[in-house]
Amino acid sequence: MRETEIVRDDAVDAAVQYGGFWLRVGATLIDSLLIVLLTTPLLYSIYGDQYFNPNQIAAGFWDVLISWLLPAVAVIIFWYFKGASPGKMIFRLRIVDAETLAPANMQQLVIRYLGYFVSSIPLGGGLLWVAYDRRKQGWHDKLAKTVVMIER
């Protein structure tokens, strides 16, 4: 990395307040609760008590659609149009391009979402990385070249 790039990064870092680990944990808990409150009654209305069978990964087509695809699409749409999920909005957090601090583009947001799976694999190490990183980036942020900043 060239010296001018390091100076520029330091100047940007001084002007930006990054969303830290505990704020992001709080936002994730709110988002998770919202997803459960929306999807569980819907899935229960389709599958009844058999939906809660602990011996199955998915109850069927509707389970995969409602539990996996719908939340992914909803989160990415929120990120794209609002710059944040509902939980992040409560804490005034925004997902932006790490270099320009402009809104992240759709490709970055899809990579970021898929990056959550990569970040979770090693015992959540890629998510915990937010607590130790200078710019508060998890592995999913690094993969997508995004940062989470606090709006002023």
JSON list of C-alpha atoms in Angstrom, two decimals:
[
{"chain": "A", "resi": 1, "resn": "MET", "atom": "CA", "xyz": [0.00, 0.00, 0.00]},
{"chain": "A", "resi": 2, "resn": "ARG", "atom": "CA", "xyz": [1.33, 3.43, -0.89]},
{"chain": "A", "resi": 3, "resn": "GLU", "atom": "CA", "xyz": [1.95, 5.99, 1.83]},
{"chain": "A", "resi": 4, "resn": "THR", "atom": "CA", "xyz": [-0.61, 8.42, 0.37]},
{"chain": "A", "resi": 5, "resn": "GLU", "atom": "CA", "xyz": [-3.30, 5.76, 0.66]},
{"chain": "A", "resi": 6, "resn": "ILE", "atom": "CA", "xyz": [-2.46, 5.22, 4.34]},
{"chain": "A", "resi": 7, "resn": "VAL", "atom": "CA", "xyz": [-2.66, 8.96, 5.05]},
{"chain": "A", "resi": 8, "resn": "ARG", "atom": "CA", "xyz": [-6.01, 9.17, 3.24]},
{"chain": "A", "resi": 9, "resn": "ASP", "atom": "CA", "xyz": [-7.38, 6.21, 5.23]},
{"chain": "A", "resi": 10, "resn": "ASP", "atom": "CA", "xyz": [-6.26, 7.80, 8.50]},
{"chain": "A", "resi": 11, "resn": "ALA", "atom": "CA", "xyz": [-7.96, 11.07, 7.56]},
{"chain": "A", "resi": 12, "resn": "VAL", "atom": "CA", "xyz": [-11.19, 9.27, 6.67]},
{"chain": "A", "resi": 13, "resn": "ASP", "atom": "CA", "xyz": [-11.03, 7.21, 9.86]},
{"chain": "A", "resi": 14, "resn": "ALA", "atom": "CA", "xyz": [-10.68, 10.36, 11.96]},
{"chain": "A", "resi": 15, "resn": "ALA", "atom": "CA", "xyz": [-13.83, 11.84, 10.39]},
{"chain": "A", "resi": 16, "resn": "VAL", "atom": "CA", "xyz": [-15.99, 8.69, 10.60]},
{"chain": "A", "resi": 17, "resn": "GLN", "atom": "CA", "xyz": [-17.48, 7.09, 13.67]},
{"chain": "A", "resi": 18, "resn": "TYR", "atom": "CA", "xyz": [-17.76, 3.38, 12.94]},
{"chain": "A", "resi": 19, "resn": "GLY", "atom": "CA", "xyz": [-20.58, 1.25, 14.32]},
{"chain": "A", "resi": 20, "resn": "GLY", "atom": "CA", "xyz": [-19.03, -0.88, 17.04]},
{"chain": "A", "resi": 21, "resn": "PHE", "atom": "CA", "xyz": [-19.59, -4.46, 18.08]},
{"chain": "A", "resi": 22, "resn": "TRP", "atom": "CA", "xyz": [-22.30, -4.00, 20.73]},
{"chain": "A", "resi": 23, "resn": "LEU", "atom": "CA", "xyz": [-24.37, -1.58, 18.65]},
{"chain": "A", "resi": 24, "resn": "ARG", "atom": "CA", "xyz": [-24.31, -4.08, 15.82]},
{"chain": "A", "resi": 25, "resn": "VAL", "atom": "CA", "xyz": [-25.20, -6.96, 18.15]},
{"chain": "A", "resi": 26, "resn": "GLY", "atom": "CA", "xyz": [-28.19, -4.95, 19.37]},
{"chain": "A", "resi": 27, "resn": "ALA", "atom": "CA", "xyz": [-29.25, -4.21, 15.79]},
{"chain": "A", "resi": 28, "resn": "THR", "atom": "CA", "xyz": [-28.94, -7.89, 14.87]},
{"chain": "A", "resi": 29, "resn": "LEU", "atom": "CA", "xyz": [-31.07, -8.94, 17.84]},
{"chain": "A", "resi": 30, "resn": "ILE", "atom": "CA", "xyz": [-33.81, -6.49, 16.79]},
{"chain": "A", "resi": 31, "resn": "ASP", "atom": "CA", "xyz": [-33.66, -7.69, 13.17]},
{"chain": "A", "resi": 32, "resn": "SER", "atom": "CA", "xyz": [-33.74, -11.34, 14.25]},
{"chain": "A", "resi": 33, "resn": "LEU", "atom": "CA", "xyz": [-36.73, -10.73, 16.50]},
{"chain": "A", "resi": 34, "resn": "LEU", "atom": "CA", "xyz": [-38.60, -8.99, 13.66]},
{"chain": "A", "resi": 35, "resn": "ILE", "atom": "CA", "xyz": [-37.88, -11.87, 11.28]},
{"chain": "A", "resi": 36, "resn": "VAL", "atom": "CA", "xyz": [-39.08, -14.45, 13.82]},
{"chain": "A", "resi": 37, "resn": "LEU", "atom": "CA", "xyz": [-42.23, -12.44, 14.59]},
{"chain": "A", "resi": 38, "resn": "LEU", "atom": "CA", "xyz": [-43.06, -12.23, 10.88]},
{"chain": "A", "resi": 39, "resn": "THR", "atom": "CA", "xyz": [-42.11, -15.70, 9.68]},
{"chain": "A", "resi": 40, "resn": "THR", "atom": "CA", "xyz": [-43.15, -18.00, 12.55]},
{"chain": "A", "resi": 41, "resn": "PRO", "atom": "CA", "xyz": [-46.91, -17.29, 12.44]},
{"chain": "A", "resi": 42, "resn": "LEU", "atom": "CA", "xyz": [-46.86, -17.64, 8.66]},
{"chain": "A", "resi": 43, "resn": "LEU", "atom": "CA", "xyz": [-45.01, -20.95, 8.81]},
{"chain": "A", "resi": 44, "resn": "TYR", "atom": "CA", "xyz": [-47.23, -22.21, 11.63]},
{"chain": "A", "resi": 45, "resn": "SER", "atom": "CA", "xyz": [-50.31, -21.42, 9.55]},
{"chain": "A", "resi": 46, "resn": "ILE", "atom": "CA", "xyz": [-48.90, -23.56, 6.72]},
{"chain": "A", "resi": 47, "resn": "TYR", "atom": "CA", "xyz": [-47.32, -26.48, 8.63]},
{"chain": "A", "resi": 48, "resn": "GLY", "atom": "CA", "xyz": [-49.00, -26.46, 12.04]},
{"chain": "A", "resi": 49, "resn": "ASP", "atom": "CA", "xyz": [-47.23, -28.17, 14.93]},
{"chain": "A", "resi": 50, "resn": "GLN", "atom": "CA", "xyz": [-45.09, -30.29, 12.60]},
{"chain": "A", "resi": 51, "resn": "TYR", "atom": "CA", "xyz": [-43.10, -27.15, 11.76]},
{"chain": "A", "resi": 52, "resn": "PHE", "atom": "CA", "xyz": [-41.45, -27.36, 15.19]},
{"chain": "A", "resi": 53, "resn": "ASN", "atom": "CA", "xyz": [-40.10, -30.90, 14.63]},
{"chain": "A", "resi": 54, "resn": "PRO", "atom": "CA", "xyz": [-36.46, -30.73, 15.79]},
{"chain": "A", "resi": 55, "resn": "ASN", "atom": "CA", "xyz": [-35.46, -33.68, 13.57]},
{"chain": "A", "resi": 56, "resn": "GLN", "atom": "CA", "xyz": [-35.85, -31.82, 10.27]},
{"chain": "A", "resi": 57, "resn": "ILE", "atom": "CA", "xyz": [-33.79, -29.05, 8.73]},
{"chain": "A", "resi": 58, "resn": "ALA", "atom": "CA", "xyz": [-36.62, -27.68, 6.59]},
{"chain": "A", "resi": 59, "resn": "ALA", "atom": "CA", "xyz": [-40.32, -28.50, 6.67]},
{"chain": "A", "resi": 60, "resn": "GLY", "atom": "CA", "xyz": [-40.70, -28.07, 2.91]},
{"chain": "A", "resi": 61, "resn": "PHE", "atom": "CA", "xyz": [-40.73, -25.59, 0.04]},
{"chain": "A", "resi": 62, "resn": "TRP", "atom": "CA", "xyz": [-42.58, -22.86, 1.92]},
{"chain": "A", "resi": 63, "resn": "ASP", "atom": "CA", "xyz": [-40.21, -23.15, 4.86]},
{"chain": "A", "resi": 64, "resn": "VAL", "atom": "CA", "xyz": [-37.17, -22.60, 2.63]},
{"chain": "A", "resi": 65, "resn": "LEU", "atom": "CA", "xyz": [-38.89, -19.73, 0.85]},
{"chain": "A", "resi": 66, "resn": "ILE", "atom": "CA", "xyz": [-40.14, -17.98, 4.02]},
{"chain": "A", "resi": 67, "resn": "SER", "atom": "CA", "xyz": [-37.25, -18.76, 6.37]},
{"chain": "A", "resi": 68, "resn": "TRP", "atom": "CA", "xyz": [-34.29, -18.33, 4.02]},
{"chain": "A", "resi": 69, "resn": "LEU", "atom": "CA", "xyz": [-35.12, -16.55, 0.78]},
{"chain": "A", "resi": 70, "resn": "LEU", "atom": "CA", "xyz": [-37.64, -13.97, 2.01]},
{"chain": "A", "resi": 71, "resn": "PRO", "atom": "CA", "xyz": [-35.42, -12.65, 4.86]},
{"chain": "A", "resi": 72, "resn": "ALA", "atom": "CA", "xyz": [-32.40, -12.46, 2.53]},
{"chain": "A", "resi": 73, "resn": "VAL", "atom": "CA", "xyz": [-34.34, -10.46, -0.07]},
{"chain": "A", "resi": 74, "resn": "ALA", "atom": "CA", "xyz": [-35.93, -8.22, 2.58]},
{"chain": "A", "resi": 75, "resn": "VAL", "atom": "CA", "xyz": [-32.61, -7.43, 4.27]},
{"chain": "A", "resi": 76, "resn": "ILE", "atom": "CA", "xyz": [-30.84, -6.66, 1.00]},
{"chain": "A", "resi": 77, "resn": "ILE", "atom": "CA", "xyz": [-33.74, -4.44, -0.11]},
{"chain": "A", "resi": 78, "resn": "PHE", "atom": "CA", "xyz": [-33.63, -2.55, 3.20]},
{"chain": "A", "resi": 79, "resn": "TRP", "atom": "CA", "xyz": [-29.86, -2.15, 2.88]},
{"chain": "A", "resi": 80, "resn": "TYR", "atom": "CA", "xyz": [-30.19, -0.90, -0.70]},
{"chain": "A", "resi": 81, "resn": "PHE", "atom": "CA", "xyz": [-33.02, 1.59, -0.25]},
{"chain": "A", "resi": 82, "resn": "LYS", "atom": "CA", "xyz": [-32.49, 2.65, 3.38]},
{"chain": "A", "resi": 83, "resn": "GLY", "atom": "CA", "xyz": [-28.77, 1.94, 3.85]},
{"chain": "A", "resi": 84, "resn": "ALA", "atom": "CA", "xyz": [-29.60, -0.21, 6.87]},
{"chain": "A", "resi": 85, "resn": "SER", "atom": "CA", "xyz": [-31.85, -2.89, 8.27]},
{"chain": "A", "resi": 86, "resn": "PRO", "atom": "CA", "xyz": [-34.56, -1.87, 10.76]},
{"chain": "A", "resi": 87, "resn": "GLY", "atom": "CA", "xyz": [-32.29, -2.73, 13.70]},
{"chain": "A", "resi": 88, "resn": "LYS", "atom": "CA", "xyz": [-29.43, -0.68, 12.28]},
{"chain": "A", "resi": 89, "resn": "MET", "atom": "CA", "xyz": [-31.81, 2.24, 11.61]},
{"chain": "A", "resi": 90, "resn": "ILE", "atom": "CA", "xyz": [-32.82, 2.29, 15.29]},
{"chain": "A", "resi": 91, "resn": "PHE", "atom": "CA", "xyz": [-29.17, 2.74, 16.23]},
{"chain": "A", "resi": 92, "resn": "ARG", "atom": "CA", "xyz": [-28.57, 5.24, 13.37]},
{"chain": "A", "resi": 93, "resn": "LEU", "atom": "CA", "xyz": [-26.12, 2.91, 11.62]},
{"chain": "A", "resi": 94, "resn": "ARG", "atom": "CA", "xyz": [-25.52, 2.98, 7.85]},
{"chain": "A", "resi": 95, "resn": "ILE", "atom": "CA", "xyz": [-23.80, 0.51, 5.56]},
{"chain": "A", "resi": 96, "resn": "VAL", "atom": "CA", "xyz": [-21.58, 2.37, 3.10]},
{"chain": "A", "resi": 97, "resn": "ASP", "atom": "CA", "xyz": [-18.77, 1.76, 0.64]},
{"chain": "A", "resi": 98, "resn": "ALA", "atom": "CA", "xyz": [-15.54, 1.52, 2.66]},
{"chain": "A", "resi": 99, "resn": "GLU", "atom": "CA", "xyz": [-13.53, 3.68, 0.28]},
{"chain": "A", "resi": 100, "resn": "THR", "atom": "CA", "xyz": [-15.92, 6.45, -0.73]},
{"chain": "A", "resi": 101, "resn": "LEU", "atom": "CA", "xyz": [-18.43, 6.37, 2.16]},
{"chain": "A", "resi": 102, "resn": "ALA", "atom": "CA", "xyz": [-21.14, 6.56, -0.51]},
{"chain": "A", "resi": 103, "resn": "PRO", "atom": "CA", "xyz": [-24.09, 4.17, -0.34]},
{"chain": "A", "resi": 104, "resn": "ALA", "atom": "CA", "xyz": [-23.02, 0.60, -1.07]},
{"chain": "A", "resi": 105, "resn": "ASN", "atom": "CA", "xyz": [-24.09, -0.80, -4.43]},
{"chain": "A", "resi": 106, "resn": "MET", "atom": "CA", "xyz": [-26.25, -3.90, -4.95]},
{"chain": "A", "resi": 107, "resn": "GLN", "atom": "CA", "xyz": [-23.26, -6.14, -5.72]},
{"chain": "A", "resi": 108, "resn": "GLN", "atom": "CA", "xyz": [-21.57, -5.13, -2.46]},
{"chain": "A", "resi": 109, "resn": "LEU", "atom": "CA", "xyz": [-24.74, -5.75, -0.50]},
{"chain": "A", "resi": 110, "resn": "VAL", "atom": "CA", "xyz": [-25.28, -9.23, -1.94]},
{"chain": "A", "resi": 111, "resn": "ILE", "atom": "CA", "xyz": [-21.63, -10.10, -1.25]},
{"chain": "A", "resi": 112, "resn": "ARG", "atom": "CA", "xyz": [-22.03, -8.70, 2.27]},
{"chain": "A", "resi": 113, "resn": "TYR", "atom": "CA", "xyz": [-25.11, -10.83, 2.94]},
{"chain": "A", "resi": 114, "resn": "LEU", "atom": "CA", "xyz": [-23.44, -14.00, 1.63]},
{"chain": "A", "resi": 115, "resn": "GLY", "atom": "CA", "xyz": [-20.35, -13.03, 3.61]},
{"chain": "A", "resi": 116, "resn": "TYR", "atom": "CA", "xyz": [-22.33, -13.50, 6.83]},
{"chain": "A", "resi": 117, "resn": "PHE", "atom": "CA", "xyz": [-22.20, -17.25, 6.17]},
{"chain": "A", "resi": 118, "resn": "VAL", "atom": "CA", "xyz": [-18.42, -17.13, 5.66]},
{"chain": "A", "resi": 119, "resn": "SER", "atom": "CA", "xyz": [-18.05, -15.00, 8.81]},
{"chain": "A", "resi": 120, "resn": "SER", "atom": "CA", "xyz": [-20.12, -17.45, 10.85]},
{"chain": "A", "resi": 121, "resn": "ILE", "atom": "CA", "xyz": [-18.32, -20.67, 9.86]},
{"chain": "A", "resi": 122, "resn": "PRO", "atom": "CA", "xyz": [-15.27, -20.43, 12.13]},
{"chain": "A", "resi": 123, "resn": "LEU", "atom": "CA", "xyz": [-17.30, -20.25, 15.37]},
{"chain": "A", "resi": 124, "resn": "GLY", "atom": "CA", "xyz": [-18.49, -16.75, 14.49]},
{"chain": "A", "resi": 125, "resn": "GLY", "atom": "CA", "xyz": [-14.91, -15.49, 14.32]},
{"chain": "A", "resi": 126, "resn": "GLY", "atom": "CA", "xyz": [-15.60, -13.32, 11.30]},
{"chain": "A", "resi": 127, "resn": "LEU", "atom": "CA", "xyz": [-18.44, -11.61, 13.17]},
{"chain": "A", "resi": 128, "resn": "LEU", "atom": "CA", "xyz": [-16.42, -11.19, 16.37]},
{"chain": "A", "resi": 129, "resn": "TRP", "atom": "CA", "xyz": [-13.72, -9.54, 14.26]},
{"chain": "A", "resi": 130, "resn": "VAL", "atom": "CA", "xyz": [-15.81, -6.34, 14.43]},
{"chain": "A", "resi": 131, "resn": "ALA", "atom": "CA", "xyz": [-14.77, -5.96, 18.08]},
{"chain": "A", "resi": 132, "resn": "TYR", "atom": "CA", "xyz": [-11.05, -5.90, 17.23]},
{"chain": "A", "resi": 133, "resn": "ASP", "atom": "CA", "xyz": [-10.84, -4.27, 13.82]},
{"chain": "A", "resi": 134, "resn": "ARG", "atom": "CA", "xyz": [-9.69, -0.66, 13.55]},
{"chain": "A", "resi": 135, "resn": "ARG", "atom": "CA", "xyz": [-12.61, 0.19, 11.23]},
{"chain": "A", "resi": 136, "resn": "LYS", "atom": "CA", "xyz": [-15.03, -2.19, 12.99]},
{"chain": "A", "resi": 137, "resn": "GLN", "atom": "CA", "xyz": [-15.30, -4.39, 9.89]},
{"chain": "A", "resi": 138, "resn": "GLY", "atom": "CA", "xyz": [-16.37, -8.01, 10.11]},
{"chain": "A", "resi": 139, "resn": "TRP", "atom": "CA", "xyz": [-15.16, -10.42, 7.45]},
{"chain": "A", "resi": 140, "resn": "HIS", "atom": "CA", "xyz": [-18.43, -9.89, 5.58]},
{"chain": "A", "resi": 141, "resn": "ASP", "atom": "CA", "xyz": [-17.66, -6.14, 5.47]},
{"chain": "A", "resi": 142, "resn": "LYS", "atom": "CA", "xyz": [-14.12, -6.76, 4.27]},
{"chain": "A", "resi": 143, "resn": "LEU", "atom": "CA", "xyz": [-15.36, -9.12, 1.53]},
{"chain": "A", "resi": 144, "resn": "ALA", "atom": "CA", "xyz": [-17.93, -6.56, 0.35]},
{"chain": "A", "resi": 145, "resn": "LYS", "atom": "CA", "xyz": [-15.65, -3.54, 0.89]},
{"chain": "A", "resi": 146, "resn": "THR", "atom": "CA", "xyz": [-18.20, -1.90, 3.19]},
{"chain": "A", "resi": 147, "resn": "VAL", "atom": "CA", "xyz": [-18.16, -0.29, 6.62]},
{"chain": "A", "resi": 148, "resn": "VAL", "atom": "CA", "xyz": [-20.93, 0.42, 9.09]},
{"chain": "A", "resi": 149, "resn": "MET", "atom": "CA", "xyz": [-20.89, 4.01, 10.28]},
{"chain": "A", "resi": 150, "resn": "ILE", "atom": "CA", "xyz": [-22.93, 5.97, 12.78]},
{"chain": "A", "resi": 151, "resn": "GLU", "atom": "CA", "xyz": [-24.94, 8.79, 11.20]},
{"chain": "A", "resi": 152, "resn": "ARG", "atom": "CA", "xyz": [-24.38, 12.19, 12.71]}
]
